[in-house]
Short mmCIF file of N, CA and C in Angstrom, two decimals:
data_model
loop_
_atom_site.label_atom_id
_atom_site.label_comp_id
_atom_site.label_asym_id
_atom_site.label_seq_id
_atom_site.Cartn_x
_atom_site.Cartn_y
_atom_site.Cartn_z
N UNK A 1 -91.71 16.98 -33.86
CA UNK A 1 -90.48 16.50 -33.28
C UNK A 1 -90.15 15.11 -33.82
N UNK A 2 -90.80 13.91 -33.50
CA UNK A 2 -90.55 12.73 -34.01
C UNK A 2 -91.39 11.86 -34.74
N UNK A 3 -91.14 12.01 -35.87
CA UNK A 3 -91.82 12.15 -37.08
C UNK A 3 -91.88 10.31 -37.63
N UNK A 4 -91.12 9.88 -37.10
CA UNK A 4 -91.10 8.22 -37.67
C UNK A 4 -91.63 6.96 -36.38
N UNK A 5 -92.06 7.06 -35.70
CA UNK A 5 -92.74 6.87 -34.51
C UNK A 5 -94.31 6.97 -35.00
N UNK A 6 -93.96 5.85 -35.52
CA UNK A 6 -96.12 5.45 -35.96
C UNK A 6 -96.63 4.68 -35.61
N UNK A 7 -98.16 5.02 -35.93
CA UNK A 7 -98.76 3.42 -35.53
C UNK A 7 -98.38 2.24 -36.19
N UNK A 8 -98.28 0.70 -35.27
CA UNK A 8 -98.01 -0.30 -35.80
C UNK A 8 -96.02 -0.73 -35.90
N UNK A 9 -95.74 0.35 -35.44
CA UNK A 9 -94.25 -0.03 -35.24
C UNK A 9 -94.16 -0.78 -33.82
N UNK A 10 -92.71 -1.57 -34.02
CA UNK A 10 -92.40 -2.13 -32.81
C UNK A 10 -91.24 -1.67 -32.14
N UNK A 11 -91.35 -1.21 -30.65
CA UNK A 11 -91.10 -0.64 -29.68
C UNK A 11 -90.33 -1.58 -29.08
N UNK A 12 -89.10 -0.76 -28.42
CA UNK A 12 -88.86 -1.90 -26.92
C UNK A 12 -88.70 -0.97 -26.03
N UNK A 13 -89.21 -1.00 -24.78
CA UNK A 13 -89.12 -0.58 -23.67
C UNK A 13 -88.43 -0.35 -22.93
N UNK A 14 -87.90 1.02 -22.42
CA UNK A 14 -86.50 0.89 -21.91
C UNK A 14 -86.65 1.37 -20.19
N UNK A 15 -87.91 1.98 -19.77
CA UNK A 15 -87.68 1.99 -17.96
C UNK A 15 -88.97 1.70 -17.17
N UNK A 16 -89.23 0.86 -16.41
CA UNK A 16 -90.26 0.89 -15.51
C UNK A 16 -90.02 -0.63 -15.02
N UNK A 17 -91.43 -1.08 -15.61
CA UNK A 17 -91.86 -2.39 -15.09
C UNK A 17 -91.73 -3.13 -16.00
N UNK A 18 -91.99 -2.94 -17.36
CA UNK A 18 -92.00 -3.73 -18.16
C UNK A 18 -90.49 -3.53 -18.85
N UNK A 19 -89.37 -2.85 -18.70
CA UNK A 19 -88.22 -3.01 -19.18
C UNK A 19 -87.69 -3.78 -19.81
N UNK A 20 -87.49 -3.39 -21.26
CA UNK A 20 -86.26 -4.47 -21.99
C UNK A 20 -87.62 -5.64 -22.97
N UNK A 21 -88.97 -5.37 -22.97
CA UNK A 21 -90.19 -5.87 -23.59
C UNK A 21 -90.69 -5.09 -24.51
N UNK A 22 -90.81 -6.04 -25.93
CA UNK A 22 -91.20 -5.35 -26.79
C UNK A 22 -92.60 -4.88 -26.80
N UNK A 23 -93.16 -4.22 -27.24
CA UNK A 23 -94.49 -3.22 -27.44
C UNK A 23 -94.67 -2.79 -29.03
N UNK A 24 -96.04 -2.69 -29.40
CA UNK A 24 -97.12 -2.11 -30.47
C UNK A 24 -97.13 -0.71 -30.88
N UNK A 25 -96.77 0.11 -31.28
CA UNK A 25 -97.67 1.80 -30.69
C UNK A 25 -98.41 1.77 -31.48
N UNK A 26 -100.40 1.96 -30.40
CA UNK A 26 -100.93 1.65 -31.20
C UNK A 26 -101.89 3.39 -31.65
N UNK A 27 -100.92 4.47 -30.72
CA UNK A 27 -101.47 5.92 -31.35
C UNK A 27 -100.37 6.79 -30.57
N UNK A 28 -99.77 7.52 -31.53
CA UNK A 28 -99.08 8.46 -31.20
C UNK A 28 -100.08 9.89 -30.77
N UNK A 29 -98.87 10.65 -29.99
CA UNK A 29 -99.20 11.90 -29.54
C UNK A 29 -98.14 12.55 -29.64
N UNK A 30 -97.72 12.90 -30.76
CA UNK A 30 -96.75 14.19 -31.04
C UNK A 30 -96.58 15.39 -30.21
N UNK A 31 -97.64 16.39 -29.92
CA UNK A 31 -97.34 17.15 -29.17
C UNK A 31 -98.16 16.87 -27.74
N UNK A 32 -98.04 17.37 -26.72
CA UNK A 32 -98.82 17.07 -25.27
C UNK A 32 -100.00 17.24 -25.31
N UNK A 33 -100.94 16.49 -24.77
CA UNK A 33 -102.07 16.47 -24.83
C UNK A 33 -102.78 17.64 -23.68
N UNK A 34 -102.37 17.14 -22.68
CA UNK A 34 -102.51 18.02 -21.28
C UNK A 34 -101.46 18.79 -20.54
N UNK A 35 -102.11 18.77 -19.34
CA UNK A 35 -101.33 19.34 -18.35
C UNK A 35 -100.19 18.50 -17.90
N UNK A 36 -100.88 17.48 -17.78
CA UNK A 36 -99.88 16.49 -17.37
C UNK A 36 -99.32 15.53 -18.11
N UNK A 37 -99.26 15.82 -19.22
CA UNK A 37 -98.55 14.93 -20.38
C UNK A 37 -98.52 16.05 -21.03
N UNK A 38 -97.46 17.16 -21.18
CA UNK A 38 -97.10 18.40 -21.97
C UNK A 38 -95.85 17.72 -22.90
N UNK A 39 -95.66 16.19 -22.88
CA UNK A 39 -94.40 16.00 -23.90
C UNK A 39 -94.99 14.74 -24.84
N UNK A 40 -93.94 14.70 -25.88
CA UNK A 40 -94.71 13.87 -26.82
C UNK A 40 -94.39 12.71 -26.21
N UNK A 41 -95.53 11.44 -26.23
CA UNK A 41 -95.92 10.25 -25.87
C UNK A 41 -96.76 9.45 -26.74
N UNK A 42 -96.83 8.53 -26.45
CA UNK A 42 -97.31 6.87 -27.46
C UNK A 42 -98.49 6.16 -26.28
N UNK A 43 -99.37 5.71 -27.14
CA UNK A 43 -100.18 4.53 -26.52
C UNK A 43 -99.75 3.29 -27.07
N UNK A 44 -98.92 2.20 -26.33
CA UNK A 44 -98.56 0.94 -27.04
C UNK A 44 -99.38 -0.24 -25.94
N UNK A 45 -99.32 -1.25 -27.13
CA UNK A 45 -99.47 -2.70 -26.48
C UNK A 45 -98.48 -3.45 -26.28
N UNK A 46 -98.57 -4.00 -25.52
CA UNK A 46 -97.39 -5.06 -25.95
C UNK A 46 -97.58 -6.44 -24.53
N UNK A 47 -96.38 -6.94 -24.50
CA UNK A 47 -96.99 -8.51 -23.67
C UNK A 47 -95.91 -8.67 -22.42
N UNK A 48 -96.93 -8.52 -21.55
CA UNK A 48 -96.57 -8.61 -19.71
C UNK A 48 -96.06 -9.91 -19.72
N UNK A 49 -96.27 -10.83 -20.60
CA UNK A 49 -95.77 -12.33 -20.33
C UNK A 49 -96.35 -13.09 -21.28
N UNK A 50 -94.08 -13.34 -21.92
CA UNK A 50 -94.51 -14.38 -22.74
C UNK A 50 -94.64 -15.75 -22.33
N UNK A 51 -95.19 -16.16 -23.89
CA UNK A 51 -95.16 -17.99 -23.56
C UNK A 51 -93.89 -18.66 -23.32
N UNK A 52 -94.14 -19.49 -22.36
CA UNK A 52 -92.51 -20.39 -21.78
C UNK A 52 -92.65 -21.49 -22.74
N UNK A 53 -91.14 -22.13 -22.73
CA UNK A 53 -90.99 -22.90 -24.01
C UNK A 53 -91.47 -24.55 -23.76
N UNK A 54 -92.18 -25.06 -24.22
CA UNK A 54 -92.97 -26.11 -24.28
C UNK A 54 -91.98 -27.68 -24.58
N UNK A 55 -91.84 -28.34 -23.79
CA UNK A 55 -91.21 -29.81 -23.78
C UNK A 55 -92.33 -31.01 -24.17
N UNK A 56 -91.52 -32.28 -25.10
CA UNK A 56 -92.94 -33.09 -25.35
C UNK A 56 -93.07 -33.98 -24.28
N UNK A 57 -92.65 -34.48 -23.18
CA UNK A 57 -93.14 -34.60 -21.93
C UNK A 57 -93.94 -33.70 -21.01
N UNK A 58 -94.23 -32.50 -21.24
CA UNK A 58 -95.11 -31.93 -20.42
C UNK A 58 -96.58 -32.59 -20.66
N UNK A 59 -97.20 -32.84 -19.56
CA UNK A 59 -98.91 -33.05 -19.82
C UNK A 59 -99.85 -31.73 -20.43
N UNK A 60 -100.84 -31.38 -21.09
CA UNK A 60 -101.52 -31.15 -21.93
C UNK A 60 -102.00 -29.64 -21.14
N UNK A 61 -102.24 -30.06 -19.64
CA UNK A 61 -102.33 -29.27 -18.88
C UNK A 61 -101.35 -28.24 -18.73
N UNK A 62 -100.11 -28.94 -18.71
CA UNK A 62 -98.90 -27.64 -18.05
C UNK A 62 -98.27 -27.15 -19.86
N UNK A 63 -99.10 -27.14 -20.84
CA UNK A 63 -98.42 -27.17 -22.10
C UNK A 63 -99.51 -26.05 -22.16
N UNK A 64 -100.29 -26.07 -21.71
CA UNK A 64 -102.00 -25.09 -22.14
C UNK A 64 -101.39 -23.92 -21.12
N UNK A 65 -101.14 -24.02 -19.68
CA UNK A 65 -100.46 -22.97 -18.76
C UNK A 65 -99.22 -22.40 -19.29
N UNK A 66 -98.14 -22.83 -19.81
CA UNK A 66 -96.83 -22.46 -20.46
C UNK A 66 -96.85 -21.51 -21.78
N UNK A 67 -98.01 -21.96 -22.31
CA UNK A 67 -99.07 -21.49 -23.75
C UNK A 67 -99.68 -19.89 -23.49
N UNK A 68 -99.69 -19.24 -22.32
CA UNK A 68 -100.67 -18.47 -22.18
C UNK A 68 -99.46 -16.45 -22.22
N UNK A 69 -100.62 -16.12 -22.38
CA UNK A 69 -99.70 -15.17 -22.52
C UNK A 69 -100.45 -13.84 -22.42
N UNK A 70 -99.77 -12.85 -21.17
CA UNK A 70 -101.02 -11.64 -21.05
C UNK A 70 -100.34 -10.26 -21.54
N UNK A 71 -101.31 -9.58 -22.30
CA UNK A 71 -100.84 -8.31 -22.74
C UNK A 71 -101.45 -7.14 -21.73
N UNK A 72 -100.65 -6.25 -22.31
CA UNK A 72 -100.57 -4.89 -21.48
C UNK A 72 -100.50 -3.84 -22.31
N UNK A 73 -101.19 -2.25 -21.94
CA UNK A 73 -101.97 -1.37 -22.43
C UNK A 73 -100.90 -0.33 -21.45
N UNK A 74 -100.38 0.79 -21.89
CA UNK A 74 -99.57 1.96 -21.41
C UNK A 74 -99.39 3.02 -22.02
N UNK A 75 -98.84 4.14 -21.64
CA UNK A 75 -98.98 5.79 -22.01
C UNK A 75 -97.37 5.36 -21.63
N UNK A 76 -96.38 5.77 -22.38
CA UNK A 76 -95.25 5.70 -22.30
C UNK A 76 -94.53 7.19 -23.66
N UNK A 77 -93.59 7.88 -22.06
CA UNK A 77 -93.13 8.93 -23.04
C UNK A 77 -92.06 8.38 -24.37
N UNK A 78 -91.93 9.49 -25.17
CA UNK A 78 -91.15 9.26 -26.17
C UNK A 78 -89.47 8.66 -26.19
N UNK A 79 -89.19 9.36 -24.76
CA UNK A 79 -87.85 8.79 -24.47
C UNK A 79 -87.63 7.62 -23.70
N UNK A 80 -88.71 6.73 -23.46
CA UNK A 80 -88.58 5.95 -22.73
C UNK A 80 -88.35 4.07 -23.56
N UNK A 81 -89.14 4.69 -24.84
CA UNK A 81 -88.89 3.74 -25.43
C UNK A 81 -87.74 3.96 -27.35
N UNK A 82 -87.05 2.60 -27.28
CA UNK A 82 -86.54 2.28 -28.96
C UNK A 82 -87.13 1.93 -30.01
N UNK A 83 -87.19 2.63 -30.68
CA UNK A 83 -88.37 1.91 -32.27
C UNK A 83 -86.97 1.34 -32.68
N UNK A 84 -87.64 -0.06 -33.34
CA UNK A 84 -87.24 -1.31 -34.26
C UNK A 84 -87.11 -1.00 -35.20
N UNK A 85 -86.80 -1.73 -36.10
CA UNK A 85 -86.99 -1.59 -37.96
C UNK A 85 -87.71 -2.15 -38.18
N UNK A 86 -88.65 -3.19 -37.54
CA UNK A 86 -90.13 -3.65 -37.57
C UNK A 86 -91.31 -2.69 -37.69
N UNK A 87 -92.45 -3.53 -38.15
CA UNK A 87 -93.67 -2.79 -38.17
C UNK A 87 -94.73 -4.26 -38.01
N UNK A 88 -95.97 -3.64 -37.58
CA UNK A 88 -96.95 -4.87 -38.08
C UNK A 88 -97.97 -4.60 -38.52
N UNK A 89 -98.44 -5.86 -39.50
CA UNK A 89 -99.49 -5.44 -40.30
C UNK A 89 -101.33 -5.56 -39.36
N UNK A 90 -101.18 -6.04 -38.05
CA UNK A 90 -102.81 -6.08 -37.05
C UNK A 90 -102.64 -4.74 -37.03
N UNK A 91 -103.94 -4.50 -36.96
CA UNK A 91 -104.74 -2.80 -36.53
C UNK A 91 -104.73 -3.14 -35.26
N UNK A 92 -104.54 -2.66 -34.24
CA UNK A 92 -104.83 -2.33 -32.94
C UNK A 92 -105.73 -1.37 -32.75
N UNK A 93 -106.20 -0.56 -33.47
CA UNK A 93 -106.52 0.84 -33.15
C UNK A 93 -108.03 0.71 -32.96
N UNK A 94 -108.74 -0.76 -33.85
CA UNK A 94 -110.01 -0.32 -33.35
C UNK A 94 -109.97 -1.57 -32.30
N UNK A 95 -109.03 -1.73 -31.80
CA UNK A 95 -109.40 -2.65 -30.20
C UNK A 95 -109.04 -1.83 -28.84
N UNK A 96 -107.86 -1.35 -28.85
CA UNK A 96 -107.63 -0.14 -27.90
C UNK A 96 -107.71 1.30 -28.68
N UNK A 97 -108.48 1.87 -27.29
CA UNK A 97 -108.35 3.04 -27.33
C UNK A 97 -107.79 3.72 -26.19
N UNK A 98 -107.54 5.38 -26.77
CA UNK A 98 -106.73 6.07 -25.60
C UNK A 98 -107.42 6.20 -24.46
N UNK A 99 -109.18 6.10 -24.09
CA UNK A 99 -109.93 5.98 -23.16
C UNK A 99 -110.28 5.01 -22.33
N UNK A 100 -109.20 4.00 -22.64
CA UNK A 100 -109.24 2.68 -21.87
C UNK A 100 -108.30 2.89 -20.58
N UNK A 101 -107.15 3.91 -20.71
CA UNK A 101 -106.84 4.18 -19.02
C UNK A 101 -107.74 4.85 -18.33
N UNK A 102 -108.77 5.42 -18.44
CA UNK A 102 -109.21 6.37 -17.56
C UNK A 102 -109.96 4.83 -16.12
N UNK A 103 -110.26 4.38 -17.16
CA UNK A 103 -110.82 3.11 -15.64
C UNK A 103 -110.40 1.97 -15.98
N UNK A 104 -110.07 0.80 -14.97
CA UNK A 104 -109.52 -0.16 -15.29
C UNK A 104 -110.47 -0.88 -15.33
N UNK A 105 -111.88 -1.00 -15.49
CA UNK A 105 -112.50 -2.24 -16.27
C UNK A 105 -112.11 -2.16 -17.88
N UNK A 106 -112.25 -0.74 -18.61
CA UNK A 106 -111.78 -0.56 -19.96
C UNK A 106 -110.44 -0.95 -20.43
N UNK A 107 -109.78 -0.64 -19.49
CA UNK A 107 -108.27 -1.21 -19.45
C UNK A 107 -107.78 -2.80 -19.40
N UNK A 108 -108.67 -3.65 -18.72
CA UNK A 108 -108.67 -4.77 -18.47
C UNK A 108 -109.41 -5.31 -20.13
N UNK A 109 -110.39 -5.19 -20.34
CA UNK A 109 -111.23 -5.62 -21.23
C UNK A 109 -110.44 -4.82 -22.79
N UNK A 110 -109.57 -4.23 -22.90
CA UNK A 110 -108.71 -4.02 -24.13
C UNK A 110 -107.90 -4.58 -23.96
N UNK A 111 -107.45 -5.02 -22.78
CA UNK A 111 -105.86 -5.89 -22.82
C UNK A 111 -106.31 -7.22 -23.40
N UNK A 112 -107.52 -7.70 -22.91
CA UNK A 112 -108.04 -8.97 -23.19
C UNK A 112 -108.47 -8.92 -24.56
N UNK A 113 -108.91 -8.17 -25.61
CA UNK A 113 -108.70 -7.87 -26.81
C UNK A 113 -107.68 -8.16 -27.62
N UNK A 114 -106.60 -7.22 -26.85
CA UNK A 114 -105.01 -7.15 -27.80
C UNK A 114 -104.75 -8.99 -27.49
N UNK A 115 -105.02 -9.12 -26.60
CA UNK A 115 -104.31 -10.65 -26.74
C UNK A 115 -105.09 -11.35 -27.50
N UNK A 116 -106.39 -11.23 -27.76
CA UNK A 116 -106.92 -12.03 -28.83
C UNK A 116 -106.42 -11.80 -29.89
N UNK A 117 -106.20 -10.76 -30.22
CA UNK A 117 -105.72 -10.13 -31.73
C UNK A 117 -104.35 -11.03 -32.29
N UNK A 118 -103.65 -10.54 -30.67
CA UNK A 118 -102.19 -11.08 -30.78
C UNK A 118 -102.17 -12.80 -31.30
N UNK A 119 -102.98 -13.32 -30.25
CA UNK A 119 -103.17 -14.88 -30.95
C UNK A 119 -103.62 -15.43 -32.09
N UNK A 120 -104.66 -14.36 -32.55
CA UNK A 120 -104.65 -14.95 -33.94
C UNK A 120 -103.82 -14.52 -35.15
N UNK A 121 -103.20 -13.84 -34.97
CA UNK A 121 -101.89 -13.35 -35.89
C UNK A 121 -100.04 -14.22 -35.55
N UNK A 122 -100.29 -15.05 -35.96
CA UNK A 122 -99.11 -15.75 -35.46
C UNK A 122 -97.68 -14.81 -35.39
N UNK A 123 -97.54 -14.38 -36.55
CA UNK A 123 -96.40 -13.32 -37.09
C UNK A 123 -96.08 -12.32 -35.54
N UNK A 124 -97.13 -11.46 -35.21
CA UNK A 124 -97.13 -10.91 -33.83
C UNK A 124 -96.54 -11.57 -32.64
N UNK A 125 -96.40 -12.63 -32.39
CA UNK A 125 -95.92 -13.70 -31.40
C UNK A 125 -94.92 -13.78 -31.88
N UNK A 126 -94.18 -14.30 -32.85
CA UNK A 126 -92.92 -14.73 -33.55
C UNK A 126 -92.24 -13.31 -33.46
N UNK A 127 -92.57 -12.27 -33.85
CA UNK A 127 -91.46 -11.37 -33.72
C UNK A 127 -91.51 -10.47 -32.32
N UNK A 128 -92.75 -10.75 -31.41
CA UNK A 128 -92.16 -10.35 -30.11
C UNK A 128 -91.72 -11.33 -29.25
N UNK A 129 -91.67 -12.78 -29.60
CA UNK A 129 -90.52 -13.82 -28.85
C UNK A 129 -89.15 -13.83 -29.37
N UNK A 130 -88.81 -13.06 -30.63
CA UNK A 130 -87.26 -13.06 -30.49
C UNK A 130 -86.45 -12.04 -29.59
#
């Protein structure tokens, strides 16, 4: 069915919680996996909260808090999200995996991954803050 929907493209999100936020996909699922996902769907990353914009009067402290930024791990169907004309060049794939929803310590401890990833790739930050 949707054949241009790959890994490493950038996503924006169009219904839930995270609405209108760009996202990673960091593994497609073309056809349904299960019972309960019988339609095609994506595993993406992407960021619950970006960094707020930094003033040179802030103290060092509220510049390090403003600085921070947490990512997020989701099963999102095909129609829920817009592919970009972006792509990126970080692998995600060997930091999350699709077995990180089944429990949320795995889930927690890949999100905390992707954001490492995310921080050391500057490029990743720059094109999900525009």
């Amino acid at each position: 069915m949707v054949k241009f929907l790959k890994p490493n493209k950038v996503v924006i999100v169009l219904q839930g919680r995270f609405a209108g936020r760009k996202a990673v996909i960091v593994k497609q699922f073309n056809e349904g996996t299960t019972r309960e996902r019988p339609y095609g769907h994506c595993l993406v990353a992407g960021m619950m909260k970006y960094p707020k914009e930094v003033i040179r009067k802030d103290s060092a402290k509220k510049t390090a808090k403003k600085s921070r930024v947490k990512a997020s791990i989701k099963v999102v169907n095909y129609s829920r999200i817009i592919p970009t004309r972006y792509t990126l060049d970080v692998d995600l794939k060997d930091v999350v995996s699709a077995g990180a929803l089944t429990s949320r310590d795995k889930k927690v401890t890949d999100a905390k991954e992707t954001k490492k990833q995310d921080k050391s790739s500057s490029d990743v930050l720059d094109l999900l803050n525009e």
